[in-house]
Amino acid sequence: MATTSASVFNPALALNNYSKEQLHVAFTSNLRMSTSCFTKFQLKHFSSSLIPSQSTRIPICAATSPTSPSETTATTFHGLCYVLGNNIDTDQIIPAEYLTLVPSKPDEYRKLGSFALIGLPSTYETRFIESGEVQSKYSIVIGGENFGCGSSREHAPVALGAAGVKAVVAESYARIFFRNSVATGEVYPLESEGRLCDECSTGDVVTVELAKSLLINHTTGKEYKLKPIGDAGPVIDAGGIFAYARKTGMIPSAAPS
């Protein structure tokens, strides 16, 4: 396989007075993912050219802290699941009226999480977050087809992560939600090989084992294979695409003063 390179751009950083070149981060490693994941994780300026090993490009989110290489990454998530159907859009995940909240501010990050999935229709009788709480007791969300469709708001995976969600397991994803989940490092967007939203119920106790690409429903006693997350996994492990770039030495560990 030929070595390729890619760069990722976020115009929001223009507010921080970074130069146009600094608003991109380049990657020389091949991204080995399943085909379905790769099409959703679209990278801008994808080319076959090599790039220098030293880069002066700056992370998208200056508030993101790189993960120490000595830290052990959690590969198993255990808890209650919250089950959704098809076409859960970003306005249901976090309505537009809450997009003024700034996730880099701890208080507003927590508040953003308290509104996660508040836009769901009344047909979902069980609340994702109970009244008076800021986090959900459901750490794993199970969805159907086209999860995260709608507008391209990064607040959607951030709100789920702030609410305490560790992973979303869906039959398929809207490309931009999958990409934003990886870029922010907030949740693991895992694809199921079957329609788990018809097999599981809200409140079931489940375990997700990333290393085995497996979901275990302890309430029903059934196990389900998941599609491997591939090279997107280490990016999420690190806390997002720019934390990963800092951790691996692709960019400096600190933003310019």
Coordinates of C-alpha atoms in Angstrom, one line a residue:
M1 CA 0.0 0.0 0.0
A2 CA 1.4 3.4 -1.0
T3 CA 2.0 6.0 1.7
T4 CA -0.5 8.8 1.6
S5 CA -1.0 12.0 3.4
A6 CA -4.0 14.1 4.4
S7 CA -4.8 17.3 6.3
V8 CA -7.8 18.4 8.3
F9 CA -9.1 21.9 8.5
N10 CA -11.4 23.7 11.0
P11 CA -12.3 27.3 10.2
A12 CA -13.3 28.0 13.8
L13 CA -9.6 28.4 14.6
A14 CA -9.5 31.6 12.5
L15 CA -10.9 33.3 15.7
N16 CA -7.5 32.5 17.4
N17 CA -5.5 34.4 14.7
Y18 CA -3.7 31.3 13.4
S19 CA -2.4 31.6 9.9
K20 CA -4.1 29.6 7.1
E21 CA -1.3 27.1 7.0
Q22 CA -1.5 26.6 10.8
L23 CA -5.2 25.7 10.5
H24 CA -4.3 22.4 8.9
V25 CA -2.8 19.2 10.4
A26 CA -1.2 16.7 8.1
F27 CA -1.0 12.9 8.5
T28 CA 1.5 10.6 6.8
S29 CA 0.2 7.3 8.0
N30 CA -2.3 5.2 6.1
L31 CA -5.7 5.1 7.7
R32 CA -6.8 1.4 7.8
M33 CA -10.5 1.3 8.3
S34 CA -13.4 -0.6 7.0
T35 CA -14.7 0.8 3.7
S36 CA -17.9 2.0 5.3
C37 CA -16.0 3.9 8.0
F38 CA -13.5 5.4 5.5
T39 CA -16.3 6.9 3.4
K40 CA -17.7 8.6 6.5
F41 CA -14.4 9.9 7.8
Q42 CA -13.7 12.3 5.0
L43 CA -10.4 14.1 5.0
K44 CA -9.8 17.3 3.2
H45 CA -6.9 17.7 0.8
F46 CA -6.2 14.0 0.4
S47 CA -3.2 13.4 -1.8
S48 CA -0.4 10.9 -2.5
S49 CA 2.3 13.5 -1.7
L50 CA 4.6 13.0 1.3
I51 CA 4.9 15.8 3.9
P52 CA 7.9 16.7 6.1
S53 CA 8.3 14.8 9.3
Q54 CA 8.4 18.1 11.3
S55 CA 5.3 20.2 11.3
T56 CA 4.4 23.6 12.8
R57 CA 0.7 23.2 12.4
I58 CA -1.6 23.9 15.3
P59 CA -4.4 21.7 17.0
I60 CA -8.0 22.5 16.3
C61 CA -8.9 22.6 20.0
A62 CA -6.3 24.2 22.2
A63 CA -8.3 23.0 25.3
T64 CA -7.7 19.3 24.4
S65 CA -4.9 17.7 26.5
P66 CA -2.8 15.0 24.9
T67 CA -2.9 11.6 26.4
S68 CA 0.4 10.5 28.0
P69 CA 1.9 7.4 26.2
S70 CA 2.1 5.7 29.6
E71 CA -1.6 5.9 30.2
T72 CA -3.7 2.8 29.6
T73 CA -6.6 3.2 27.2
A74 CA -9.9 1.7 28.3
T75 CA -11.0 -0.8 25.7
T76 CA -14.1 -2.1 27.5
F77 CA -17.3 -0.1 28.4
H78 CA -20.0 -1.5 30.7
G79 CA -23.3 0.0 31.6
L80 CA -26.9 0.6 30.7
C81 CA -27.9 1.2 27.1
Y82 CA -30.3 3.7 25.7
V83 CA -32.0 2.5 22.5
L84 CA -33.0 4.8 19.6
G85 CA -34.4 4.2 16.1
N86 CA -33.4 5.3 12.6
N87 CA -32.5 8.8 11.4
I88 CA -31.7 10.3 14.8
D89 CA -30.6 13.8 13.6
T90 CA -28.3 16.3 15.3
D91 CA -31.2 18.5 16.2
Q92 CA -32.6 15.7 18.3
I93 CA -29.2 15.1 19.8
I94 CA -28.6 18.8 20.7
P95 CA -31.1 21.4 19.5
A96 CA -29.7 24.5 17.8
E97 CA -30.8 26.8 20.7
Y98 CA -28.0 25.3 22.8
L99 CA -25.2 25.7 20.3
T100 CA -24.2 29.0 22.0
L101 CA -22.6 26.9 24.8
V102 CA -18.8 26.7 24.5
P103 CA -17.5 23.2 25.2
S104 CA -14.0 24.4 26.1
K105 CA -15.5 26.1 29.2
P106 CA -16.0 23.4 31.9
D107 CA -19.3 24.8 33.2
E108 CA -20.8 25.1 29.7
Y109 CA -19.5 21.7 28.7
R110 CA -21.4 20.1 31.6
K111 CA -24.5 22.2 30.8
L112 CA -24.3 21.0 27.2
G113 CA -24.3 17.4 28.3
S114 CA -27.4 18.1 30.4
F115 CA -29.3 18.9 27.2
A116 CA -28.2 15.8 25.2
L117 CA -31.0 14.1 23.3
I118 CA -33.5 16.6 24.7
G119 CA -34.8 17.0 21.2
L120 CA -36.2 13.5 21.0
P121 CA -39.9 13.2 20.2
S122 CA -42.4 12.3 22.9
T123 CA -42.6 8.7 21.6
Y124 CA -39.4 8.1 23.6
E125 CA -41.1 7.9 27.0
T126 CA -37.9 7.2 29.0
R127 CA -35.8 10.4 29.4
F128 CA -32.2 10.1 28.5
I129 CA -31.3 12.4 31.4
E130 CA -33.5 12.5 34.4
S131 CA -34.9 15.8 35.6
G132 CA -32.5 17.6 37.8
E133 CA -29.5 15.6 36.6
V134 CA -26.6 16.8 34.4
Q135 CA -25.4 13.4 33.2
S136 CA -27.2 10.3 32.0
K137 CA -27.2 6.9 33.6
Y138 CA -27.0 5.4 30.1
S139 CA -23.3 5.2 29.0
I140 CA -24.0 3.3 25.7
V141 CA -26.4 4.5 23.0
I142 CA -27.7 2.0 20.5
G143 CA -29.2 3.4 17.3
G144 CA -30.5 2.3 13.9
E145 CA -29.7 3.6 10.4
N146 CA -28.2 7.0 9.5
F147 CA -27.4 8.0 13.1
G148 CA -26.3 11.7 13.4
C149 CA -27.9 12.9 10.2
G150 CA -28.8 16.6 9.7
S151 CA -26.6 19.6 10.3
S152 CA -22.9 19.3 10.7
R153 CA -22.7 20.5 14.3
E154 CA -19.7 19.3 16.3
H155 CA -21.8 19.9 19.5
A156 CA -23.7 16.6 18.8
P157 CA -20.9 14.1 19.8
V158 CA -19.6 16.6 22.4
A159 CA -23.0 16.7 24.1
L160 CA -23.2 12.9 24.2
G161 CA -19.7 12.7 25.6
A162 CA -20.4 15.4 28.2
A163 CA -23.6 13.5 29.2
G164 CA -21.4 10.5 30.0
V165 CA -21.8 8.4 26.8
K166 CA -18.8 6.3 26.0
A167 CA -19.9 4.7 22.8
V168 CA -22.6 4.8 20.2
V169 CA -23.4 1.6 18.4
A170 CA -25.5 2.1 15.3
E171 CA -26.4 0.2 12.1
S172 CA -25.0 3.1 10.1
Y173 CA -23.9 6.8 10.5
A174 CA -24.2 10.0 8.7
R175 CA -20.6 10.7 7.5
I176 CA -20.2 14.0 9.3
F177 CA -21.3 12.7 12.7
F178 CA -18.8 9.8 12.4
R179 CA -16.1 12.3 11.4
N180 CA -16.9 14.7 14.2
S181 CA -17.0 11.9 16.8
V182 CA -13.4 10.9 15.8
A183 CA -12.2 14.5 15.5
T184 CA -13.4 15.5 18.9
G185 CA -12.6 12.2 20.6
E186 CA -15.8 12.4 22.6
V187 CA -17.5 9.1 21.8
Y188 CA -16.7 5.9 19.9
P189 CA -18.9 5.6 16.8
L190 CA -19.2 1.8 16.4
E191 CA -21.1 0.1 13.6
S192 CA -23.1 -3.1 14.3
E193 CA -23.3 -6.0 11.8
G194 CA -27.0 -6.3 12.5
R195 CA -29.9 -4.3 13.7
L196 CA -29.2 -4.1 17.4
C197 CA -31.8 -1.5 18.1
D198 CA -34.4 -4.2 17.5
E199 CA -32.5 -6.7 19.7
C200 CA -31.9 -4.5 22.7
S201 CA -34.1 -2.4 25.0
T202 CA -33.4 0.7 27.0
G203 CA -32.1 -0.2 30.4
D204 CA -30.4 -3.4 29.3
V205 CA -27.0 -4.0 30.8
V206 CA -24.4 -4.2 28.1
T207 CA -20.6 -4.4 27.7
V208 CA -18.7 -3.2 24.6
E209 CA -15.3 -4.8 24.1
L210 CA -13.4 -2.8 21.5
A211 CA -10.5 -5.2 21.2
K212 CA -12.9 -8.0 20.3
S213 CA -15.4 -5.8 18.3
L214 CA -18.1 -7.3 20.5
L215 CA -21.2 -6.1 22.3
I216 CA -22.6 -8.4 25.1
N217 CA -26.1 -7.9 26.3
H218 CA -26.1 -9.3 29.8
T219 CA -29.8 -8.8 30.2
T220 CA -30.7 -11.1 27.3
G221 CA -27.5 -13.2 27.3
K222 CA -26.8 -12.5 23.7
E223 CA -23.6 -11.4 22.0
Y224 CA -23.3 -9.3 18.8
K225 CA -20.3 -8.7 16.5
L226 CA -19.4 -5.1 15.7
K227 CA -17.4 -3.8 12.8
P228 CA -13.8 -2.9 13.8
I229 CA -13.2 0.8 14.2
G230 CA -9.8 0.6 12.7
D231 CA -7.3 3.4 12.9
A232 CA -10.0 5.8 14.1
G233 CA -9.7 4.1 17.5
P234 CA -6.3 5.4 18.5
V235 CA -7.4 8.9 17.5
I236 CA -10.4 8.7 19.9
D237 CA -8.2 7.1 22.5
A238 CA -6.0 10.1 22.5
G239 CA -8.8 12.5 22.9
G240 CA -9.3 13.7 19.4
I241 CA -7.5 14.2 16.2
F242 CA -5.2 17.0 17.3
A243 CA -4.5 15.4 20.7
Y244 CA -3.5 12.4 18.7
A245 CA -1.3 14.5 16.4
R246 CA 0.4 16.1 19.5
K247 CA 0.8 12.7 21.2
T248 CA 2.5 11.2 18.1
G249 CA 4.8 14.2 17.5
M250 CA 3.1 15.3 14.3
I251 CA 2.6 18.9 15.7
P252 CA 4.0 20.9 18.6
S253 CA 2.5 20.2 22.0
A254 CA 1.7 23.8 22.6
A255 CA -0.1 26.6 20.7
P256 CA 1.8 29.8 19.9
S257 CA 1.6 32.6 22.4

